[in-house]
Amino acid sequence: MNLSARLHAAGDVRLAEEPVPVPGAGESLVEVTAVGLCGSDLHWYAEGGIGDARIAHPIVGGHEMAGVVRGGALDGVRVAIDPAIPCHRCDLCRAGHPNLCRDIVFAGHGQRDGGLQRYVAWPTDRMHPLPDALTDADGAMLEPLGVAVHAVDLGHVPLGADVAVLGCGPIGLLLIQVARAAGAARVLATDPLPHRRMAAVAYGADVVLDPAEGSLAEALADFTDGRGADVAFEIAGTDAAIEAAVTVVRPGGRVVLGGIPSTDTSAFPAAAARRKGLTFAMVRRMPEVYPRAIALVTGGRADVRSLVSHRYPLTSVAEAFPVANARKGLKVLIEPAGP
């Protein structure tokens, strides 16, 4: 049987024994060994949805996935699983934007169950074999790393740039590393949680601030001699973080919004943004960046392993969600197949 964790409503996650999925055409069966709990999973858990999308039926969440293929041509191969299944036919897919596919299917969303189960059947062409140097947990962390890579792409980070990262959860901490790898000269980071600010320093931030203390404008004067950051990445999902991004970025700069708000609306200081002539970009998951994410980790340019602060077996998923939702530690990992 297949042990799964289904979310029935906000705060209501239940274990169930279900039949093992049968792979369809072009699919492989994967024994899931590692699943990271993402901020979007926590919105589903704590709020019962994200924006205008609500839980319509009990769903297996989890889209940061890795495991071992059981059967078929890849039998025994450890893989990272891309949670997005684009159609590859629509205009947006053909234009090179599969993350914006008009008919995309995504793990743990809509009708498609995600990785919080012992076994999952998934399209084989959405699997990426893991090098020996990467653990299964590393493989699960490639998905948030890929989002960070896509965000930096959207930011058009110039070589030698000054960059601000507002929000130092796992994706924000990965953004610091990716921005450095992309050639950022200096990084300013903010987060209200002390342990995340400490992590930001460890991962390469030059200046780290508590947004509730002091003045960003004053800190900016020291950080960039008053010019402003070239690019600001908002990864907190709050209006305060968006306002901070508008504050710290230079005239003509870019603001990349990657945080997921608790409501379906966000606000920013329009006058300041207009006067600065800012360009805004929105992060929607990621396109085909897994190979680049793997190269960053194997090349030592990004550390995903040390981000994992908590590990739980699938049988303890009801304990894991509150820990993750309280933002304790950094990344909470579920191991459906056992440690």
Coordinates of C-alpha atoms in Angstrom, one line a residue:
M1 CA 0.0 0.0 0.0
N2 CA 0.9 3.6 -0.5
L3 CA 1.0 5.8 2.7
S4 CA -0.1 9.3 1.9
A5 CA -0.7 12.6 3.7
R6 CA -3.8 14.4 2.5
L7 CA -4.8 17.9 3.3
H8 CA -8.5 18.0 3.9
A9 CA -8.8 21.6 5.1
A10 CA -6.7 24.3 6.8
G11 CA -4.7 22.5 9.5
D12 CA -6.3 19.2 8.8
V13 CA -3.7 16.7 7.3
R14 CA -4.5 13.0 7.6
L15 CA -2.5 9.9 6.8
A16 CA -4.1 7.2 4.7
E17 CA -3.2 3.9 3.2
E18 CA -4.0 4.0 -0.5
P19 CA -3.2 1.8 -3.6
V20 CA 0.2 2.3 -5.1
P21 CA -0.1 4.5 -8.2
V22 CA 0.1 2.8 -11.6
P23 CA 2.3 4.7 -14.0
G24 CA 0.7 5.7 -17.2
A25 CA 2.2 6.1 -20.7
G26 CA 5.5 7.9 -20.4
E27 CA 5.5 7.8 -16.6
S28 CA 7.7 6.1 -14.0
L29 CA 7.0 5.0 -10.5
V30 CA 9.2 6.7 -7.9
E31 CA 9.7 5.8 -4.3
V32 CA 9.7 9.3 -2.7
T33 CA 12.7 9.7 -0.3
A34 CA 12.7 13.5 0.3
V35 CA 10.1 16.3 0.2
G36 CA 10.7 19.8 1.3
L37 CA 7.8 21.8 2.8
C38 CA 7.6 25.0 0.8
G39 CA 6.1 28.3 1.8
S40 CA 3.3 27.7 -0.7
D41 CA 2.6 24.3 1.1
L42 CA 2.3 26.3 4.3
H43 CA -0.3 28.7 2.8
W44 CA -2.3 25.6 1.8
Y45 CA -1.9 24.2 5.3
A46 CA -2.5 27.4 7.4
E47 CA -5.0 29.2 5.2
G48 CA -6.6 26.5 3.0
G49 CA -5.5 28.0 -0.2
I50 CA -3.3 30.6 -2.0
G51 CA -5.0 33.7 -3.2
D52 CA -8.1 32.7 -5.1
A53 CA -7.2 29.0 -5.3
R54 CA -8.8 27.0 -2.5
I55 CA -8.7 23.4 -1.4
A56 CA -11.5 21.8 -3.5
H57 CA -10.9 18.2 -2.4
P58 CA -8.4 16.3 -0.2
I59 CA -5.0 16.8 -1.8
V60 CA -1.5 15.3 -1.3
G61 CA 0.8 18.3 -1.1
G62 CA 4.5 18.6 -1.6
H63 CA 6.3 19.6 -4.8
E64 CA 10.0 19.8 -3.7
M65 CA 10.6 16.1 -4.4
A66 CA 13.3 13.5 -4.9
G67 CA 13.3 9.7 -4.9
V68 CA 14.3 6.4 -6.5
V69 CA 12.7 5.1 -9.7
R70 CA 11.2 1.7 -9.2
G71 CA 10.9 -0.2 -12.5
G72 CA 11.3 0.8 -16.2
A73 CA 14.3 2.1 -18.0
L74 CA 15.5 4.2 -15.0
D75 CA 15.0 1.5 -12.4
G76 CA 17.1 2.2 -9.3
V77 CA 18.1 5.7 -10.5
R78 CA 17.9 8.5 -7.9
V79 CA 16.1 11.5 -9.4
A80 CA 14.9 15.0 -8.6
I81 CA 11.4 15.5 -9.8
D82 CA 10.3 18.6 -11.6
P83 CA 6.8 19.2 -10.1
A84 CA 5.6 21.1 -13.2
I85 CA 4.1 19.3 -16.2
P86 CA 3.7 21.8 -19.1
C87 CA 1.8 20.9 -22.2
H88 CA 4.8 21.8 -24.6
R89 CA 2.1 22.7 -27.2
C90 CA 0.6 26.1 -26.3
D91 CA 2.0 29.5 -27.4
L92 CA 3.7 30.1 -24.1
C93 CA 5.5 26.8 -24.1
R94 CA 6.6 27.3 -27.6
A95 CA 7.9 30.8 -26.7
G96 CA 10.1 29.3 -24.0
H97 CA 7.9 30.0 -21.0
P98 CA 6.8 26.5 -19.8
N99 CA 6.3 27.9 -16.3
L100 CA 3.5 30.0 -17.7
C101 CA 1.9 27.2 -19.7
R102 CA -1.8 27.7 -20.2
D103 CA -2.5 24.0 -19.4
I104 CA 0.2 23.3 -16.8
V105 CA -0.3 20.6 -14.2
F106 CA 1.5 21.1 -10.9
A107 CA 2.2 18.7 -8.0
G108 CA 0.0 19.3 -5.0
H109 CA -2.3 21.7 -6.8
G110 CA -5.7 21.2 -8.5
Q111 CA -6.2 17.5 -9.2
R112 CA -2.6 16.3 -9.2
D113 CA -1.3 14.8 -6.0
G114 CA 2.2 15.8 -4.9
G115 CA 5.1 14.1 -3.1
L116 CA 3.9 13.6 0.5
Q117 CA 3.3 9.9 -0.2
R118 CA 5.5 6.8 -0.3
Y119 CA 5.1 6.4 -4.1
V120 CA 4.3 8.8 -6.9
A121 CA 3.8 8.2 -10.7
W122 CA 5.3 11.0 -12.7
P123 CA 6.3 11.7 -16.3
T124 CA 9.8 10.3 -16.9
D125 CA 10.9 13.3 -18.9
R126 CA 10.3 15.5 -15.8
M127 CA 12.9 13.6 -13.8
H128 CA 16.5 14.6 -13.5
P129 CA 19.1 11.9 -12.4
L130 CA 21.1 13.0 -9.4
P131 CA 24.9 12.9 -9.5
D132 CA 26.5 10.8 -6.8
A133 CA 27.7 13.9 -5.0
L134 CA 24.1 15.0 -4.3
T135 CA 22.0 13.4 -1.6
D136 CA 18.3 12.8 -2.0
A137 CA 17.7 15.8 0.3
D138 CA 19.9 17.9 -2.0
G139 CA 17.7 16.7 -4.9
A140 CA 14.5 17.9 -3.2
M141 CA 16.2 21.3 -2.6
L142 CA 16.9 21.7 -6.3
E143 CA 13.3 23.0 -6.8
P144 CA 13.6 26.1 -4.5
L145 CA 17.1 26.6 -5.9
G146 CA 15.6 26.6 -9.4
V147 CA 13.1 29.3 -8.3
A148 CA 16.0 31.4 -7.0
V149 CA 17.8 30.9 -10.3
H150 CA 14.7 32.0 -12.3
A151 CA 14.3 35.1 -10.0
V152 CA 17.9 36.2 -10.6
D153 CA 17.3 35.7 -14.3
L154 CA 14.3 38.0 -14.1
G155 CA 16.3 40.5 -12.1
H156 CA 18.9 40.9 -14.9
V157 CA 21.6 41.2 -12.3
P158 CA 24.5 43.2 -13.7
L159 CA 28.1 42.0 -13.0
G160 CA 29.3 43.9 -9.9
A161 CA 25.7 44.8 -8.9
D162 CA 24.4 45.8 -5.5
V163 CA 21.5 43.5 -4.6
A164 CA 18.9 43.6 -1.9
V165 CA 17.0 40.5 -0.7
L166 CA 14.0 41.2 1.4
G167 CA 13.0 38.0 3.2
C168 CA 15.5 35.3 4.2
G169 CA 13.5 32.1 4.2
P170 CA 15.0 29.2 2.2
I171 CA 14.4 30.8 -1.2
G172 CA 15.8 34.2 0.0
L173 CA 18.9 32.5 1.4
L174 CA 19.3 30.6 -1.9
L175 CA 18.9 33.9 -3.8
I176 CA 21.8 35.4 -1.8
Q177 CA 24.0 32.6 -3.1
V178 CA 22.7 32.7 -6.7
A179 CA 23.1 36.4 -6.9
R180 CA 26.7 36.0 -5.7
A181 CA 27.3 33.3 -8.3
A182 CA 25.8 35.7 -10.9
G183 CA 28.4 38.3 -10.1
A184 CA 26.7 40.5 -7.5
A185 CA 29.3 42.5 -5.6
R186 CA 27.4 43.3 -2.5
V187 CA 24.2 41.9 -0.9
L188 CA 21.9 43.6 1.6
A189 CA 19.4 41.2 3.3
T190 CA 16.5 41.7 5.7
D191 CA 14.4 39.4 7.9
P192 CA 12.6 39.8 11.2
L193 CA 13.8 36.4 12.5
P194 CA 17.3 36.4 14.2
H195 CA 18.2 32.8 13.1
R196 CA 17.4 33.7 9.5
R197 CA 19.5 36.9 9.7
M198 CA 22.4 34.7 11.0
A199 CA 22.0 32.4 8.1
A200 CA 22.0 35.3 5.6
V201 CA 25.4 36.3 6.9
A202 CA 26.6 32.7 6.6
Y203 CA 25.4 32.5 3.0
G204 CA 27.1 35.6 1.9
A205 CA 25.1 38.7 2.7
D206 CA 27.3 41.8 3.5
V207 CA 24.7 43.7 5.5
V208 CA 21.8 42.1 7.3
L209 CA 19.0 44.1 9.0
D210 CA 15.9 43.5 11.1
P211 CA 13.2 45.4 9.1
A212 CA 11.5 46.3 12.4
E213 CA 14.5 48.2 13.6
G214 CA 16.2 51.4 12.3
S215 CA 15.8 52.9 8.9
L216 CA 16.4 51.2 5.6
A217 CA 17.1 54.5 4.0
E218 CA 19.9 55.2 6.5
A219 CA 21.3 51.7 6.0
L220 CA 21.2 52.2 2.3
A221 CA 23.3 55.3 2.5
D222 CA 26.0 53.2 4.0
F223 CA 25.4 50.2 1.8
T224 CA 25.6 51.9 -1.6
D225 CA 26.7 55.4 -0.8
G226 CA 23.1 56.5 -1.3
R227 CA 22.8 55.3 -4.9
G228 CA 20.4 52.4 -4.1
A229 CA 20.5 48.7 -5.0
D230 CA 20.5 47.8 -8.7
V231 CA 18.0 45.0 -8.0
A232 CA 15.7 44.2 -5.1
F233 CA 14.2 40.8 -4.5
E234 CA 11.1 40.7 -2.4
I235 CA 10.7 37.1 -1.0
A236 CA 8.6 37.7 2.1
G237 CA 5.1 38.0 0.7
T238 CA 4.2 41.2 2.7
D239 CA 3.4 44.7 1.6
A240 CA 6.1 45.9 4.0
A241 CA 8.7 44.0 2.2
I242 CA 7.5 45.3 -1.2
E243 CA 7.7 48.9 0.2
A244 CA 11.2 48.1 1.5
A245 CA 12.2 46.9 -2.0
V246 CA 10.9 50.1 -3.6
T247 CA 12.8 52.1 -0.9
V248 CA 16.2 50.4 -1.4
V249 CA 16.3 50.1 -5.2
R250 CA 17.9 52.8 -7.3
P251 CA 16.1 54.9 -9.9
G252 CA 15.7 52.8 -13.0
G253 CA 16.3 49.6 -11.1
R254 CA 14.3 46.4 -11.0
V255 CA 12.1 44.9 -8.3
V256 CA 11.4 41.2 -8.5
L257 CA 8.4 40.0 -6.5
G258 CA 8.7 36.4 -5.4
G259 CA 6.9 36.3 -2.1
I260 CA 3.4 34.8 -1.8
P261 CA 1.0 37.1 0.1
S262 CA -1.7 35.7 2.5
T263 CA -4.4 37.6 0.6
D264 CA -5.0 38.0 -3.1
T265 CA -3.8 41.6 -3.2
S266 CA -0.5 43.4 -2.7
A267 CA 0.3 47.1 -2.4
F268 CA 3.3 49.3 -3.0
P269 CA 4.2 53.0 -2.8
A270 CA 3.1 54.1 -6.3
A271 CA 4.6 57.6 -6.1
A272 CA 8.1 56.4 -5.2
A273 CA 8.0 53.6 -7.8
R274 CA 6.8 55.9 -10.5
R275 CA 9.3 58.7 -9.7
K276 CA 12.1 56.1 -9.8
G277 CA 10.9 54.6 -13.0
L278 CA 11.1 51.1 -11.6
T279 CA 10.6 47.9 -13.5
F280 CA 8.6 45.1 -11.7
A281 CA 8.9 41.4 -12.5
M282 CA 6.8 38.6 -11.0
V283 CA 8.3 35.1 -10.2
R284 CA 6.0 32.3 -11.4
R285 CA 7.7 29.1 -10.4
M286 CA 10.5 28.4 -12.9
P287 CA 11.2 27.3 -16.5
E288 CA 13.7 24.6 -17.4
V289 CA 16.5 25.3 -14.9
Y290 CA 17.1 22.0 -13.1
P291 CA 20.4 21.3 -15.0
R292 CA 21.7 24.8 -14.0
A293 CA 20.6 24.2 -10.4
I294 CA 22.5 20.9 -10.4
A295 CA 25.6 22.5 -11.8
L296 CA 25.5 25.2 -9.2
V297 CA 25.4 22.6 -6.4
T298 CA 28.0 20.2 -7.8
G299 CA 30.2 23.1 -8.7
G300 CA 30.2 24.4 -5.1
R301 CA 28.4 27.7 -6.0
A302 CA 25.3 27.0 -4.0
D303 CA 24.9 25.1 -0.7
V304 CA 21.5 23.5 -0.3
R305 CA 22.4 20.8 2.2
S306 CA 22.9 23.0 5.2
L307 CA 19.5 24.6 4.7
V308 CA 17.8 21.5 5.9
S309 CA 17.2 22.0 9.6
H310 CA 14.5 19.5 10.4
R311 CA 13.7 16.0 9.2
Y312 CA 10.5 14.0 9.8
P313 CA 9.2 10.7 8.6
L314 CA 5.9 10.8 6.8
T315 CA 4.2 9.3 9.8
S316 CA 5.0 12.5 11.7
V317 CA 3.8 15.0 9.0
A318 CA 1.2 16.4 11.4
E319 CA 4.1 17.4 13.7
A320 CA 6.2 18.8 10.9
F321 CA 3.7 21.2 9.4
P322 CA 3.3 23.3 12.6
V323 CA 7.1 23.5 13.0
A324 CA 7.5 24.7 9.4
N325 CA 4.5 27.1 9.7
A326 CA 6.1 28.7 12.8
R327 CA 9.3 29.3 10.7
K328 CA 11.4 27.4 13.1
G329 CA 14.8 26.6 11.6
L330 CA 15.2 26.9 7.9
K331 CA 13.9 24.0 5.7
V332 CA 11.7 21.2 7.1
L333 CA 12.1 18.0 5.1
I334 CA 9.8 14.9 5.0
E335 CA 11.2 11.5 4.3
P336 CA 8.3 9.3 3.0
A337 CA 10.4 6.2 2.4
G338 CA 12.1 6.6 5.8
P339 CA 15.6 7.8 6.7

